[in-house]
Short mmCIF file of C-alpha atoms in Angstrom, two decimals:
data_model
loop_
_atom_site.label_atom_id
_atom_site.label_comp_id
_atom_site.label_asym_id
_atom_site.label_seq_id
_atom_site.Cartn_x
_atom_site.Cartn_y
_atom_site.Cartn_z
CA UNK O 1 75.60 116.94 75.10
CA UNK O 2 78.64 117.16 72.77
CA UNK O 3 79.47 114.84 70.19
CA UNK O 4 83.67 113.97 70.82
CA UNK O 5 85.87 111.92 68.30
CA UNK O 6 87.58 109.40 71.03
CA UNK O 7 90.75 107.50 70.20
CA UNK O 8 90.77 104.84 72.38
CA UNK O 9 94.18 102.68 73.56
CA UNK O 10 93.16 99.12 74.24
CA UNK O 11 95.74 96.09 74.50
CA UNK O 12 96.21 94.50 71.36
CA UNK O 13 94.62 90.85 72.80
CA UNK O 14 91.59 93.50 74.05
CA UNK O 15 90.81 94.69 71.48
CA UNK O 16 86.82 93.51 71.20
CA UNK O 17 84.98 92.25 68.17
CA UNK O 18 83.60 94.41 65.52
CA UNK O 19 80.61 90.87 65.73
CA UNK O 20 79.49 89.60 69.76
CA UNK O 21 76.56 86.81 67.85
CA UNK O 22 77.19 83.92 70.14
CA UNK O 23 79.24 85.73 72.62
CA UNK O 24 79.73 85.64 76.80
CA UNK O 25 80.00 89.22 76.92
CA UNK O 26 80.31 88.42 80.38
CA UNK O 27 83.50 86.55 81.02
CA UNK O 28 85.33 87.69 78.01
CA UNK O 29 89.00 89.13 78.23
CA UNK O 30 87.34 92.38 76.95
CA UNK O 31 84.65 93.17 78.34
CA UNK O 32 85.86 96.18 80.18
CA UNK O 33 86.88 97.54 77.10
CA UNK O 34 83.87 96.61 75.02
CA UNK O 35 81.35 98.15 77.79
CA UNK O 36 83.36 100.58 77.33
CA UNK O 37 83.85 101.94 74.54
CA UNK O 38 80.63 100.59 73.18
CA UNK O 39 78.64 102.45 75.85
CA UNK O 40 80.46 105.70 74.96
CA UNK O 41 79.40 104.95 71.23
CA UNK O 42 75.82 104.38 72.18
CA UNK O 43 76.02 107.78 73.85
CA UNK O 44 76.91 109.37 70.03
CA UNK O 45 80.28 109.56 69.91
CA UNK O 46 82.58 108.98 66.82
CA UNK O 47 84.69 105.92 69.46
CA UNK O 48 87.67 104.86 66.98
CA UNK O 49 89.50 101.85 68.37
CA UNK O 50 94.02 101.04 68.69
CA UNK O 51 95.35 97.80 69.67
CA UNK O 52 98.87 98.27 71.42
CA UNK O 53 101.04 96.03 72.58
CA UNK O 54 105.36 97.64 72.05
CA UNK O 55 104.93 100.12 69.19
CA UNK O 56 103.70 103.89 69.74
CA UNK O 57 104.73 105.42 66.30
CA UNK O 58 101.13 104.02 65.13
CA UNK O 59 99.00 107.38 67.10
CA UNK O 60 100.84 110.25 65.98
CA UNK O 61 99.07 109.82 62.42
CA UNK O 62 96.03 107.89 63.86
CA UNK O 63 95.95 110.81 65.38
CA UNK O 64 95.74 113.43 63.29
CA UNK O 65 93.85 112.16 60.68
CA UNK O 66 91.18 111.31 63.63
CA UNK O 67 92.07 114.96 65.13
CA UNK O 68 90.33 113.53 69.03
CA UNK O 69 89.04 115.43 71.12
CA UNK O 70 90.59 113.03 73.98
CA UNK O 71 92.30 109.83 73.49
CA UNK O 72 90.52 107.47 76.29
CA UNK O 73 93.38 104.98 77.91
CA UNK O 74 92.50 102.02 78.29
CA UNK O 75 95.70 100.58 78.66
CA UNK O 76 98.08 98.96 82.05
CA UNK O 77 101.59 97.98 80.67
CA UNK O 78 103.40 98.71 77.62
CA UNK O 79 104.55 94.99 75.92
CA UNK O 80 103.81 93.21 79.13
CA UNK O 81 105.50 95.76 81.29
CA UNK O 82 103.19 97.06 83.55
CA UNK O 83 105.53 100.44 84.37
CA UNK O 84 105.95 101.05 81.67
CA UNK O 85 102.44 102.47 81.47
CA UNK O 86 103.54 105.87 82.17
CA UNK O 87 105.09 106.17 79.33
CA UNK O 88 103.03 105.87 77.22
CA UNK O 89 100.59 108.79 78.92
CA UNK O 90 103.67 111.02 78.53
CA UNK O 91 103.97 110.70 74.93
CA UNK O 92 100.88 111.43 75.11
CA UNK O 93 101.69 114.87 76.81
CA UNK O 94 104.11 114.80 74.39
CA UNK O 95 102.16 115.74 71.55
CA UNK O 96 99.95 117.88 73.20
CA UNK O 97 97.04 114.96 73.43
CA UNK O 98 94.26 115.29 76.42
CA UNK O 99 93.97 111.62 77.52
CA UNK O 100 91.15 108.97 80.49
CA UNK O 101 92.96 108.79 83.73
CA UNK O 102 96.10 109.20 86.11
CA UNK O 103 98.77 111.07 85.03
CA UNK O 104 102.89 110.36 84.28
CA UNK O 105 103.40 110.76 87.64
CA UNK O 106 100.60 109.41 89.84
CA UNK O 107 101.00 106.68 88.07
CA UNK O 108 104.57 105.90 88.42
CA UNK O 109 104.84 105.83 92.41
CA UNK O 110 101.17 104.10 92.66
CA UNK O 111 102.92 100.87 90.59
CA UNK O 112 105.75 100.88 92.86
CA UNK O 113 104.43 99.47 95.78
CA UNK O 114 107.81 100.33 97.94
CA UNK O 115 107.86 104.18 97.01
CA UNK O 116 104.37 104.19 97.34
CA UNK O 117 104.22 102.98 100.92
CA UNK O 118 106.54 104.98 101.68
CA UNK O 119 104.62 108.36 100.33
CA UNK O 120 102.09 107.68 102.53
CA UNK O 121 103.77 106.79 105.29
CA UNK O 122 104.97 110.04 105.56
CA UNK O 123 102.45 111.88 104.75
CA UNK O 124 100.79 109.59 108.12
CA UNK O 125 98.82 107.84 105.79
CA UNK O 126 98.68 103.98 107.97
CA UNK O 127 100.26 101.88 105.56
CA UNK O 128 101.21 98.00 107.68
CA UNK O 129 105.31 97.22 106.95
CA UNK O 130 107.24 96.68 105.18
CA UNK O 131 110.98 95.00 102.96
CA UNK O 132 111.75 94.77 99.49
CA UNK O 133 113.09 91.35 97.69
CA UNK O 134 115.14 91.97 94.76
CA UNK O 135 115.33 89.22 92.53
CA UNK O 136 119.42 87.29 93.39
CA UNK O 137 118.44 88.29 97.16
CA UNK O 138 117.33 85.32 99.86
CA UNK O 139 114.16 86.93 102.75
CA UNK O 140 115.21 87.16 105.31
CA UNK O 141 112.12 88.46 107.66
CA UNK O 142 113.99 91.33 109.97
CA UNK O 143 113.11 91.22 113.40
CA UNK O 144 110.84 93.72 113.43
CA UNK O 145 108.10 91.85 111.42
CA UNK O 146 106.33 88.51 113.01
CA UNK O 147 104.60 86.05 110.92
CA UNK O 148 101.96 85.71 109.76
CA UNK O 149 103.43 88.01 106.05
CA UNK O 150 102.04 88.10 102.10
CA UNK O 151 104.07 88.33 99.91
CA UNK O 152 103.68 89.50 96.35
CA UNK O 153 105.42 91.47 93.42
CA UNK O 154 106.23 94.85 94.26
CA UNK O 155 105.28 95.60 90.51
CA UNK O 156 102.18 93.37 89.33
CA UNK O 157 98.84 94.66 89.62
CA UNK O 158 95.09 92.78 89.62
CA UNK O 159 96.46 90.25 91.95
CA UNK O 160 98.78 88.63 89.39
CA UNK O 161 100.50 85.44 91.60
CA UNK O 162 98.82 86.28 94.54
CA UNK O 163 97.46 82.32 96.23
CA UNK O 164 96.38 81.35 99.61
CA UNK O 165 100.52 80.37 99.46
CA UNK O 166 100.68 84.13 99.82
CA UNK O 167 100.48 84.80 103.38
CA UNK O 168 103.53 82.72 105.01
CA UNK O 169 104.17 81.92 108.47
CA UNK O 170 107.60 80.43 108.79
CA UNK O 171 110.65 81.29 106.95
CA UNK O 172 111.15 78.79 104.74
CA UNK O 173 107.29 79.52 103.36
CA UNK O 174 108.92 82.85 103.00
CA UNK O 175 111.64 81.94 100.98
CA UNK O 176 109.86 79.81 98.89
CA UNK O 177 106.87 82.25 97.96
CA UNK O 178 110.31 85.32 97.16
CA UNK O 179 111.32 82.58 94.72
CA UNK O 180 108.48 82.03 92.74
CA UNK O 181 107.88 85.56 92.79
CA UNK O 182 111.42 86.79 90.47
CA UNK O 183 111.29 83.37 89.38
CA UNK O 184 107.68 83.57 86.92
CA UNK O 185 106.61 87.06 87.21
CA UNK O 186 110.84 88.54 86.94
CA UNK O 187 110.19 90.78 89.27
CA UNK O 188 111.87 92.05 93.46
CA UNK O 189 109.12 91.14 95.39
CA UNK O 190 107.54 92.07 98.54
CA UNK O 191 107.07 90.98 101.68
CA UNK O 192 105.04 92.12 104.14
CA UNK O 193 103.24 91.67 107.47
CA UNK O 194 99.50 90.69 106.80
CA UNK O 195 96.65 92.31 107.83
CA UNK O 196 93.99 90.14 108.60
CA UNK O 197 90.35 92.01 108.51
CA UNK O 198 88.21 93.53 106.18
CA UNK O 199 89.32 93.65 102.62
CA UNK O 200 87.50 97.07 101.91
CA UNK O 201 88.18 99.73 97.93
CA UNK O 202 86.81 102.95 98.38
CA UNK O 203 86.84 104.54 94.53
CA UNK O 204 87.54 108.55 93.84
CA UNK O 205 87.10 110.56 90.94
CA UNK O 206 88.81 113.64 90.37
CA UNK O 207 91.60 116.65 89.66
CA UNK O 208 91.86 119.23 91.78
CA UNK O 209 87.93 118.67 93.32
CA UNK O 210 87.69 114.85 94.81
CA UNK O 211 84.24 113.30 94.99
CA UNK O 212 84.90 109.34 97.55
CA UNK O 213 82.72 107.20 96.31
CA UNK O 214 80.95 104.46 98.99
CA UNK O 215 83.65 102.04 100.50
CA UNK O 216 83.19 98.88 99.60
CA UNK O 217 83.98 95.28 100.35
CA UNK O 218 84.48 91.95 99.72
CA UNK O 219 82.79 88.57 101.99
CA UNK O 220 83.92 85.35 102.19
CA UNK O 221 80.21 83.84 103.07
CA UNK O 222 80.84 80.32 102.30
CA UNK O 223 85.57 80.20 102.22
CA UNK O 224 87.02 77.32 104.99
CA UNK O 225 87.60 79.08 107.83
CA UNK O 226 91.11 76.87 107.35
CA UNK O 227 91.41 79.03 104.27
CA UNK O 228 93.03 82.99 104.23
CA UNK O 229 90.14 86.00 103.52
CA UNK O 230 92.64 87.32 100.15
CA UNK O 231 91.85 88.85 97.28
CA UNK O 232 93.32 85.86 95.07
CA UNK O 233 93.57 85.38 91.48
CA UNK O 234 90.99 82.94 91.85
CA UNK O 235 89.10 85.11 93.39
CA UNK O 236 88.87 88.84 91.43
CA UNK O 237 88.86 86.81 87.98
CA UNK O 238 87.04 82.81 88.16
CA UNK O 239 83.70 83.91 89.14
CA UNK O 240 83.26 79.31 89.39
CA UNK O 241 85.97 79.91 92.16
CA UNK O 242 83.29 83.00 93.76
CA UNK O 243 79.95 81.62 93.46
CA UNK O 244 81.10 77.91 95.27
CA UNK O 245 82.80 79.55 98.16
CA UNK O 246 80.47 82.98 98.28
CA UNK O 247 82.53 86.20 97.66
CA UNK O 248 81.11 88.99 96.62
CA UNK O 249 81.69 92.74 96.81
CA UNK O 250 78.45 95.02 98.25
CA UNK O 251 78.78 98.60 100.14
CA UNK O 252 80.86 98.19 103.03
CA UNK O 253 78.39 97.94 106.08
CA UNK O 254 80.32 100.99 108.51
CA UNK O 255 78.82 103.28 110.99
CA UNK O 256 79.19 107.01 109.74
CA UNK O 257 81.63 107.41 112.23
CA UNK O 258 84.10 104.76 110.61
CA UNK O 259 82.95 104.74 106.85
CA UNK O 260 84.00 108.60 107.09
CA UNK O 261 86.80 108.56 108.79
CA UNK O 262 87.78 105.53 105.64
CA UNK O 263 86.80 107.75 103.21
CA UNK O 264 89.56 110.21 104.69
CA UNK O 265 91.89 108.03 104.51
CA UNK O 266 91.32 107.19 100.60
CA UNK O 267 91.28 111.02 100.03
CA UNK O 268 94.10 111.75 101.50
CA UNK O 269 96.34 108.63 99.61
CA UNK O 270 94.63 109.75 96.34
CA UNK O 271 96.01 113.15 97.03
CA UNK O 272 99.39 111.13 98.36
CA UNK O 273 100.27 109.54 95.45
CA UNK O 274 99.42 112.79 92.87
CA UNK O 275 97.36 111.08 90.97
CA UNK O 276 94.00 112.03 89.64
CA UNK O 277 90.92 111.05 86.44
CA UNK O 278 90.00 107.74 88.62
CA UNK O 279 91.44 105.22 91.52
CA UNK O 280 91.09 103.23 93.93
CA UNK O 281 92.26 102.34 97.68
CA UNK O 282 92.32 99.28 98.56
CA UNK O 283 92.59 98.70 102.41
CA UNK O 284 92.23 95.97 105.38
CA UNK O 285 89.99 97.06 108.20
CA UNK O 286 91.27 94.71 111.15
CA UNK O 287 89.57 93.28 114.13
CA UNK O 288 90.39 96.62 115.91
CA UNK O 289 88.74 98.99 112.96
CA UNK O 290 92.43 99.88 112.76
CA UNK O 291 92.51 101.59 108.72
CA UNK O 292 95.68 100.08 106.35
CA UNK O 293 95.62 101.23 102.76
CA UNK O 294 97.43 98.22 101.07
CA UNK O 295 97.77 100.08 97.33
CA UNK O 296 96.35 102.34 95.67
CA UNK O 297 95.15 101.17 91.50
CA UNK O 298 94.68 104.03 89.42
CA UNK O 299 93.48 103.11 86.60
CA UNK O 300 91.03 100.27 87.52
CA UNK O 301 89.00 98.35 85.75
CA UNK O 302 85.81 100.66 85.34
CA UNK O 303 83.48 97.69 83.61
CA UNK O 304 79.68 97.52 83.89
CA UNK O 305 79.05 96.42 87.34
CA UNK O 306 82.41 95.48 88.14
CA UNK O 307 83.42 97.54 91.39
CA UNK O 308 84.39 101.66 90.40
CA UNK O 309 80.94 101.65 88.18
CA UNK O 310 79.26 99.32 91.17
CA UNK O 311 80.20 102.10 93.72
CA UNK O 312 79.28 105.24 91.23
CA UNK O 313 76.16 104.44 90.65
CA UNK O 314 75.28 104.58 95.27
CA UNK O 315 76.33 107.46 95.00
CA UNK O 316 73.83 108.42 92.52
CA UNK O 317 76.36 108.01 89.47
CA UNK O 318 75.13 105.66 86.75
CA UNK O 319 76.60 103.65 84.54
CA UNK O 320 76.77 106.21 80.80
CA UNK O 321 77.70 110.13 83.81
CA UNK O 322 81.06 108.36 84.83
CA UNK O 323 82.61 107.08 81.45
CA UNK O 324 81.19 111.14 80.09
CA UNK O 325 82.93 112.70 83.86
CA UNK O 326 85.94 110.98 83.09
CA UNK O 327 85.62 111.93 79.66
CA UNK O 328 85.50 115.23 81.29
CA UNK O 329 88.24 114.89 83.87
CA UNK O 330 91.07 114.18 81.71
CA UNK O 331 89.78 117.04 79.04
CA UNK O 332 90.33 119.15 81.56
CA UNK O 333 93.26 118.12 82.94
CA UNK O 334 96.09 119.94 82.41
CA UNK O 335 100.59 118.74 82.40
CA UNK O 336 102.41 120.26 84.82
CA UNK O 337 104.75 122.54 81.96
CA UNK O 338 107.31 124.67 83.74
CA UNK O 339 109.35 126.10 80.84
#
């Protein structure tokens, strides 16, 4: 195995400390960054870490001095703005630096939940019906939709702003939740038909040739009957809440035909949105086994023990091999150049 020089771009506040003595890494905000960086170092790679917030000027001189074989892109935003992550990747392309993860076009298409749903619908990939409420507008349910609906940020990921109150059943609740998104997240709100059913995730690896990982499911074993079974912020990030409500993720128990169908839809969504590198496709399966794509997440969490890494493990890909695959896919990716 060739030892590589890897320049890791990490959010400034998520740069792992050099000394982790006395720190519970499992609960640290920078667990993913730590897992990825330390694993690659243990593999013998020379990994340098650069913290990024709202300034790109440091990338060029560091790259010139270090001459990395690849840039490990662990950023999910720039200056706190999710949709600006595509601009960081565009800058890397202008510098002719290979990088891990998704290309700018795929990031742009996937980050806008309305745009991505329109593209998926065009390709006859099933998505819930939806509409968008821009800041300054009032949320009014169109006649083609019925309650319940779920209200989310048009751009934010990782369940930001999603709580039990996100699923609404009246005009008053809808208006209040839309205003919450506008005021607290500062983005437009997307309102979509709530698909009551099973929460599924499918990891996909690849550029031209794809490997679709086993279907994963979030289960809500001890969730009270009067609570919506959705991936809220607390469900995603509070380990205490997860334990209290029996929330866990594991391989989905589906018959072979349905499992293959879900994987097929995930593959088609990945292609339709021009994704590459690695991504997670989030889906819902209703009581009639109809599958709907909720959204695509390019460059998802690849911490050890998280859904993507766990599903890769089931597919026979160790954590170390997964990170090597991500690096290799980045080194092989060639931006489209027409000039």
